[in-house]
Structure formats: C-alpha cells, structure tokens
Coordinates of C-alpha atoms in Angstrom, one line a residue:
X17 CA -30.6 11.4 -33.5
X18 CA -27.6 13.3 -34.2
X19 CA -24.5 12.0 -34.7
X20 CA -22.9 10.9 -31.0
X21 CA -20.6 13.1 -29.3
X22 CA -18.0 12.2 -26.6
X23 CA -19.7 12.5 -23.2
X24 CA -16.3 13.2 -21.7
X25 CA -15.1 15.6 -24.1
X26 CA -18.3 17.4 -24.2
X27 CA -20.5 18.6 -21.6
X28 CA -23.6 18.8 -23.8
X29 CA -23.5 14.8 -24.5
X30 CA -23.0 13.4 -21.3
X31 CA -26.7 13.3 -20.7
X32 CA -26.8 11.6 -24.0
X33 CA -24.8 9.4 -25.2
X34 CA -23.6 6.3 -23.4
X35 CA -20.2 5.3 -22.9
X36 CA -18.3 1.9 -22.1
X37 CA -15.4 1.2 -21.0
X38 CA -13.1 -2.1 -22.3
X39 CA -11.4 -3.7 -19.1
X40 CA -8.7 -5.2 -21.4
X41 CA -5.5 -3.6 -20.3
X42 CA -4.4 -5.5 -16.3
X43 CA -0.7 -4.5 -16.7
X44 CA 0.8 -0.6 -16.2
X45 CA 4.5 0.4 -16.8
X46 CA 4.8 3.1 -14.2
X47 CA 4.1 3.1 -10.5
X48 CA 1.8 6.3 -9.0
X49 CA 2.0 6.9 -5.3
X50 CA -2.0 7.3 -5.5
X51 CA -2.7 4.4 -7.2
X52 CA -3.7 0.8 -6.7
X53 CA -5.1 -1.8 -9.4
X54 CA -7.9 -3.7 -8.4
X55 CA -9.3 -6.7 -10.1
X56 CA -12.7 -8.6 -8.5
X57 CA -13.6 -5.7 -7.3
X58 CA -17.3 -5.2 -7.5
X59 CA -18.0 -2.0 -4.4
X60 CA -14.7 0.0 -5.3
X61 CA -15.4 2.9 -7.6
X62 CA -12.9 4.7 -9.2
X63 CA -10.1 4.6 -11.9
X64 CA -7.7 1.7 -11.7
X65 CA -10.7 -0.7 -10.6
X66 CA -12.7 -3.8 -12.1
X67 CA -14.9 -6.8 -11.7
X68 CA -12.8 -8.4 -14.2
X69 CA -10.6 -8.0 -17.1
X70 CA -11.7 -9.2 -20.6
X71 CA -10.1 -10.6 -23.4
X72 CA -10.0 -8.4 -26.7
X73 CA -12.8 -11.3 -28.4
X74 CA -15.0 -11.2 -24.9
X75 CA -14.8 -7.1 -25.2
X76 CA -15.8 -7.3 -28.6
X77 CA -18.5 -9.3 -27.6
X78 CA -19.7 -7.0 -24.7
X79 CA -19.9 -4.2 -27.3
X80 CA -22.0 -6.1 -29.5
X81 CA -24.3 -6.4 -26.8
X82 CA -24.7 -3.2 -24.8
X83 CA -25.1 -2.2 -28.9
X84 CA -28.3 -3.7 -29.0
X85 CA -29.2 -3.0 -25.8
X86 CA -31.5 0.6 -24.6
X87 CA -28.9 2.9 -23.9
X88 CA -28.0 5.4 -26.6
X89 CA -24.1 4.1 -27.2
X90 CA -22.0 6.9 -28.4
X91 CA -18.3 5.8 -27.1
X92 CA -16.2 2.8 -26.6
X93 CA -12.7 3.4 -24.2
X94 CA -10.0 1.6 -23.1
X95 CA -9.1 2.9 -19.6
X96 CA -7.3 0.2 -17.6
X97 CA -7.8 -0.8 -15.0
X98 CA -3.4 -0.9 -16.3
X99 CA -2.2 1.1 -18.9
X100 CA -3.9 0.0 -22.7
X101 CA -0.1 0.5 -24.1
X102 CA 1.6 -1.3 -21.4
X103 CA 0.8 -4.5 -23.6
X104 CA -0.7 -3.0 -26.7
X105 CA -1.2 -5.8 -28.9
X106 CA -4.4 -6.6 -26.3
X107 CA -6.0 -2.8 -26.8
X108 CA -4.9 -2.8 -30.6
X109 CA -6.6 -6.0 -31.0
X110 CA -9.6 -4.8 -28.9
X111 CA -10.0 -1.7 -30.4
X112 CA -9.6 -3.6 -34.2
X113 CA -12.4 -5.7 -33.6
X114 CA -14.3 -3.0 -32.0
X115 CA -13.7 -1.0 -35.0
X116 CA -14.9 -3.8 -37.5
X117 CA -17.9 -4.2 -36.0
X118 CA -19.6 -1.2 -35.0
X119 CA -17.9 2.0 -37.8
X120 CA -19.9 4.0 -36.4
X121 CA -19.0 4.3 -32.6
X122 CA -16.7 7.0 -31.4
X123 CA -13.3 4.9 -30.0
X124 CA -11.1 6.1 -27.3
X125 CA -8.0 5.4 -25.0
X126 CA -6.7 6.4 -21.8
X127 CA -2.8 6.5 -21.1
X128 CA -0.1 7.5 -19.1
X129 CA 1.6 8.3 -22.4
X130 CA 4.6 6.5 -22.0
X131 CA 5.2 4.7 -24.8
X132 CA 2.2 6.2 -26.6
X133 CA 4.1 8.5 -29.2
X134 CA 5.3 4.7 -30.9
X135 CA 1.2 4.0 -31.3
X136 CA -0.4 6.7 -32.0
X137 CA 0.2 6.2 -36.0
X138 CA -1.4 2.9 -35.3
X139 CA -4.6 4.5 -33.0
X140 CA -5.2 7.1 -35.7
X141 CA -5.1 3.8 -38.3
X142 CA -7.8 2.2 -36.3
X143 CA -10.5 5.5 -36.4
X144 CA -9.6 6.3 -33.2
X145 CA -10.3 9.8 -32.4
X146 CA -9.9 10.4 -28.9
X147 CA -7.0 10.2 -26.8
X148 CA -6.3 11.3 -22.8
X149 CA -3.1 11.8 -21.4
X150 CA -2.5 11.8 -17.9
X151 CA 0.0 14.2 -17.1
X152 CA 0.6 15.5 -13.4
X153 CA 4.2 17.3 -13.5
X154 CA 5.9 19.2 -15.8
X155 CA 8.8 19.2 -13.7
X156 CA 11.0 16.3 -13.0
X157 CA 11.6 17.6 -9.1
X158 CA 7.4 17.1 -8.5
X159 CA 7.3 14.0 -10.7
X160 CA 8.9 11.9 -8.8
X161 CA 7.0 12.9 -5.6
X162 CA 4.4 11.0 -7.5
X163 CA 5.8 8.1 -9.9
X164 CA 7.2 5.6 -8.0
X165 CA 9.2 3.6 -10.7
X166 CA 8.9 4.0 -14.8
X167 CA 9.7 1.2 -16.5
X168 CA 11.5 2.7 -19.7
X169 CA 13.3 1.1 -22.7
X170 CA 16.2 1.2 -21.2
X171 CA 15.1 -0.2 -17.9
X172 CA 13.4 0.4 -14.5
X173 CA 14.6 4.2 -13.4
X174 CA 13.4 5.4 -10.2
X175 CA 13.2 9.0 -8.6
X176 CA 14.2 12.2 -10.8
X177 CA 15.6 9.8 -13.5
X178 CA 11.8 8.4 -13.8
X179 CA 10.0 11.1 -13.8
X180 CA 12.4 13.0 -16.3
X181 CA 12.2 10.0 -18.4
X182 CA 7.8 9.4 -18.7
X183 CA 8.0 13.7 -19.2
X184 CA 10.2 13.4 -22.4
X185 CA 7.9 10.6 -23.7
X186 CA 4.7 12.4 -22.6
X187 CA 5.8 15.0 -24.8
X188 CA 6.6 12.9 -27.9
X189 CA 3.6 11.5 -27.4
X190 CA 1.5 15.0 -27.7
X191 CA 3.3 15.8 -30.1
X192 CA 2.8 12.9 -31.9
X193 CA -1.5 12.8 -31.2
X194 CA -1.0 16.5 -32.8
X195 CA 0.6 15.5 -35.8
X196 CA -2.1 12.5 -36.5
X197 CA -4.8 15.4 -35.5
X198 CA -6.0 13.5 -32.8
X199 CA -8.4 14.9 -30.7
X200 CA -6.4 14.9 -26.9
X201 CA -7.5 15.7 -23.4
X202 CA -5.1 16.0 -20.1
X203 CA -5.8 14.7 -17.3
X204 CA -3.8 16.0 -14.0
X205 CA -4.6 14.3 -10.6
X206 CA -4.2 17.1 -8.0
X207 CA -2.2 16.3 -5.0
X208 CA -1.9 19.2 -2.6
X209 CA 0.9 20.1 -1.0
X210 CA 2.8 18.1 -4.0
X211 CA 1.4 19.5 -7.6
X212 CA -1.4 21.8 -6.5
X213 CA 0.3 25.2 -7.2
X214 CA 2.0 23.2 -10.1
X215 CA -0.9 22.7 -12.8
X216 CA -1.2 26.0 -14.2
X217 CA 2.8 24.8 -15.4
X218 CA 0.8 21.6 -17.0
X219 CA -1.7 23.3 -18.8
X220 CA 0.7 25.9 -20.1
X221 CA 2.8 23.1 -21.6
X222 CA -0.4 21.1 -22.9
X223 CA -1.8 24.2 -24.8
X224 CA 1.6 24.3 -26.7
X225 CA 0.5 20.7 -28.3
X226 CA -3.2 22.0 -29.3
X227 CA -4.7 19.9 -26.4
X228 CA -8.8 20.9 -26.8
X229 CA -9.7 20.0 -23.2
X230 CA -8.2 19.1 -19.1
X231 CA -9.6 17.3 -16.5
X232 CA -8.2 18.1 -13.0
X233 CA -9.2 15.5 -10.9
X234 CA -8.9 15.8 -7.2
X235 CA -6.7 13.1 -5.6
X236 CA -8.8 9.8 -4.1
X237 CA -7.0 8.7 -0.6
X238 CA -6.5 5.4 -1.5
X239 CA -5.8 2.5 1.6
X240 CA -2.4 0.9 1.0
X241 CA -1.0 3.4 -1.2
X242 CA 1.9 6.1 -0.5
X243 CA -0.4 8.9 -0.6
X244 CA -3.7 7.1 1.6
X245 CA -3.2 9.8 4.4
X246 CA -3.1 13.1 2.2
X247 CA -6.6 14.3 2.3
X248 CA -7.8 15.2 -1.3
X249 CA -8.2 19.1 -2.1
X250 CA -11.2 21.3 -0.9
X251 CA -13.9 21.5 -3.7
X252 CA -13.3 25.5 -3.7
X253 CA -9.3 25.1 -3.7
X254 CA -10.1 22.6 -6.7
X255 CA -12.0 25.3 -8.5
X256 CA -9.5 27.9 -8.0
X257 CA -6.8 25.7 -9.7
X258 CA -9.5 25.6 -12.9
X259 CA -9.9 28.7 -13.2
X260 CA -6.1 29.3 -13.4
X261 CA -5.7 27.1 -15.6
X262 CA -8.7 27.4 -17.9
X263 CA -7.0 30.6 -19.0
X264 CA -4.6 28.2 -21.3
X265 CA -7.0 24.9 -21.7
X266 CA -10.4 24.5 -21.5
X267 CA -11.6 22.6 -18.7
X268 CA -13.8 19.5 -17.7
X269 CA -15.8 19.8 -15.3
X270 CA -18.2 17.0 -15.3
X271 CA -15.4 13.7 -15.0
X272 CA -17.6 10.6 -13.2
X273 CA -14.0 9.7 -12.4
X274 CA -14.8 6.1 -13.7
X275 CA -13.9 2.6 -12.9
X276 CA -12.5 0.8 -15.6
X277 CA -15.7 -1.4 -16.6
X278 CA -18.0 1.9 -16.3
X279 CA -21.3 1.1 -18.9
X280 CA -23.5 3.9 -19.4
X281 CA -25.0 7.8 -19.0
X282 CA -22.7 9.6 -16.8
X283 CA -24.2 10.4 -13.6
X284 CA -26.8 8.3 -14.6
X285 CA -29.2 6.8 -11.7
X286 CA -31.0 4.0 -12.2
X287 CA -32.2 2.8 -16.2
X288 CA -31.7 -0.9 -17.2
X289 CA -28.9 -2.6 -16.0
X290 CA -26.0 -3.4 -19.1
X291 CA -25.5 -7.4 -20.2
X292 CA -22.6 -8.0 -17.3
X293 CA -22.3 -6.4 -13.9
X294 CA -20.7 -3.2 -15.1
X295 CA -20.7 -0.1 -12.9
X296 CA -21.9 3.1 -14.0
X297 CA -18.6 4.8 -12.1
X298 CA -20.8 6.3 -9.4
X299 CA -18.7 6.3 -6.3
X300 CA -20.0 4.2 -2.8
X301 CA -19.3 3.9 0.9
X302 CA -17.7 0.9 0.7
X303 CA -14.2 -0.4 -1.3
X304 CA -12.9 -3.8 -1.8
X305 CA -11.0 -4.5 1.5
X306 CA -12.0 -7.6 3.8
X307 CA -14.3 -6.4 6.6
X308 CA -12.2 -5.5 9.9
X309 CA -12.7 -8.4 12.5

C-alpha cells in the first residue's frame, strides 16, 4: 500500500487511512462562547468531548495497539478535548513517544494557536507534519463576540483586548508553521449573524501565510454555552460561504467534526471495534446531560 496520506487534509484518503486521536490535552487557555469540555462523556459527539483523557505513556500505549490492530493507521492527532499547547510538555511528550515508536505514522496537532508560534520549532523537531489552526476572526470587534477570556502572558484579558491579543499570536504562529514548512490547515467555526459574512476576511489573511487547506465548520448549539440558542447555518448558506472563500484557500469539505478520542475511517460505519471505547466521531441523538426528571 502506498504511503498514508492525511484523511483530513486529503479527500482521497479518508476512505483509507485510519486516524486516531490522543485525548491528552484536558486544559485550554482561551474561553469560546460555543464551546464546552467534556470528559466521561461516552454519547456526546463532537470536538471538545471524551471518554477520558490519557496520559502521554497510556496514549503511547493506545497507539501501539490500534497499530497492530485491522484498521489501515495513517495519522496520529492531538485534538483536545483542551488545547495540546495549553500544557505542552503533556502533547510534546505524547507526541515524542509516539514518534519513537511508530517513524512511520503521519503526526498531527490541533490548536487555537495561541502560544503555538513558541512550539512550532519543537513540533517540526518531532516529525510532525501537520498542523490546524482554528482561526474564526480576523477582526478584533467579531473576536470577542466569540472568545470569552484569553489567558495571555501577561494575564487574563477579556473583550477586544482578548481577541486582539490570540489574533497577533495566531499570526506569529502561521508565520512561524510557514517558516518550519509545515503543512497548515484553518479551521473557522461559522457563527451566523456573528462571523458568517466575515470568513472570506479569514481566508484572505490565511492565504498570505501559504495555508494549503480550510475547514469551515458550521456552529454546534451547544446546551450551557453562550451561543446554545443560535441555530447553526443552513447547509446551502454554508456552501455559499465555501465557495467565497475557496477563491483564496482550498477547502474541506469532508470534516467528521470529531470528538477528541475519535479511532478510525472517517465516516466509517461499522468494522471492528478499536482496543478502548473510542468513537469514530459520528454524531448521535443523545449528549452527555442527565436525563430530565
């Protein structure tokens, strides 16, 4: 067989090549008014969700067994259910050992990009090769319509001081993934009525870095969060906003939207089940709330 390709990255892999993602990373240093962590969570599909999180030598492990296991393994990720560089020593140890045991496999990480321009000497070091971004604004005045709190260097900033702050980091840190030659995807969470006639802006300013691919991904209500009553965008509103901005960046349009512990094809129904209870990032009916009484 050929040598494995990124199933997210590429379209013509995902049928493929497997790919599994490291729960290692529980903490995040920036607070999204979609977004809410969940740990023990076994129903609940979708990023920022897992069954549990694993330490970098019990993630090592895991590799070495879904490895030997009958799914074609092309990718290893580190996707949350935090940030991976909101305590990097955990992913950079994770990814290490990862690296040291299988050469071979494709490595990959996930971030909000905030303190990712300081790291990505140290992710190129390691063989990784692939690197997503999740950038939603471009302008300070949206951002903090969506990031709650930034926890920065110099502190906790809040409001247009936050959102200014994660943007000027964000694009040290592309710059940075450029100069390493890292191979660096976008991904913009589309909130209408807050960024939806913004992310043409985004992939304008991505293009200028040499990002290769973006991944707009319609916004989950989630229950609890700031933004659990703004109904996600229409698939052919969604499509529209592609099309604009696939004139600057390619885009993706197969994303799973995965959980955090996802194992396996994506879109893949059925096959044999992976050495833990992993999810294969296919969404349910059902999420990780107690039943109503």
């Amino acid at each position: 067989m050929n040598a494995p390709k990124h199933p997210c990255f590429d379209a013509s892999a995902h049928a493929r090549w497997g790919r599994l993602h490291l729960p290692v990373a529980p903490a995040c240093n920036i607070g999204c008014a979609y977004c809410d962590r969940k740990t023990d969570c076994v129903n609940e599909s979708r990023p920022g969700v897992c069954s549990r999180v694993l330490s970098p030598e019990e993630a090592a492990d895991l590799v070495d067994r879904v490895a030997r296991g009958p799914m074609p393994l092309g990718v290893v990720g580190i996707a949350g259910p935090g940030d991976p560089l909101a305590e990097p020593e955990r992913s950079l140890r994770t990814l290490e050992l990862v690296r040291r045991g299988h050469p071979d496999l494709l490595l990959c990480l996930s971030t909000n990009g905030l303190v990712l321009a300081e790291h990505a000497a140290d992710l190129k070091a390691l063989g990784v090769g692939h690197v997503t971004v999740t950038i939603n604004a471009v302008s300070p005045d949206i951002g903090r319509r969506i990031y709650a709190h930034v926890r920065a260097p110099e502190g906790v900033l809040r409001g247009s001081a936050a959102a200014e702050a994660l943007l000027e980091r964000q694009t040290a840190a592309l710059a940075a993934l450029h100069a390493h030659g890292l191979t660096t995807k976008v991904n913009t969470v589309v909130v209408p009525g807050v960024n939806d006639a913004h992310v043409t802006e985004v992939a304008k300013f991505a293009a200028g870095f040499g990002v290769t691919l973006m991944n707009c991904i319609g916004l989950i209500p989630v229950p609890g969060t700031p933004m659990r009553n703004v109904p996600p965008p229409a698939p052919q509103r969604l499509e529209a906003i592609r099309r604009q901005a696939g004139e600057y960046v390619p885009q993706m349009r197969h994303c799973a939207r995965c959980r955090a512990d996802a194992c396996g094809l994506l879109f893949e129904a059925g096959g044999a089940p992976p050495p833990v209870p992993l999810h294969h990032g296919r969404r349910t009916r059902q999420d990780c709330r107690p039943p109503s009484r």
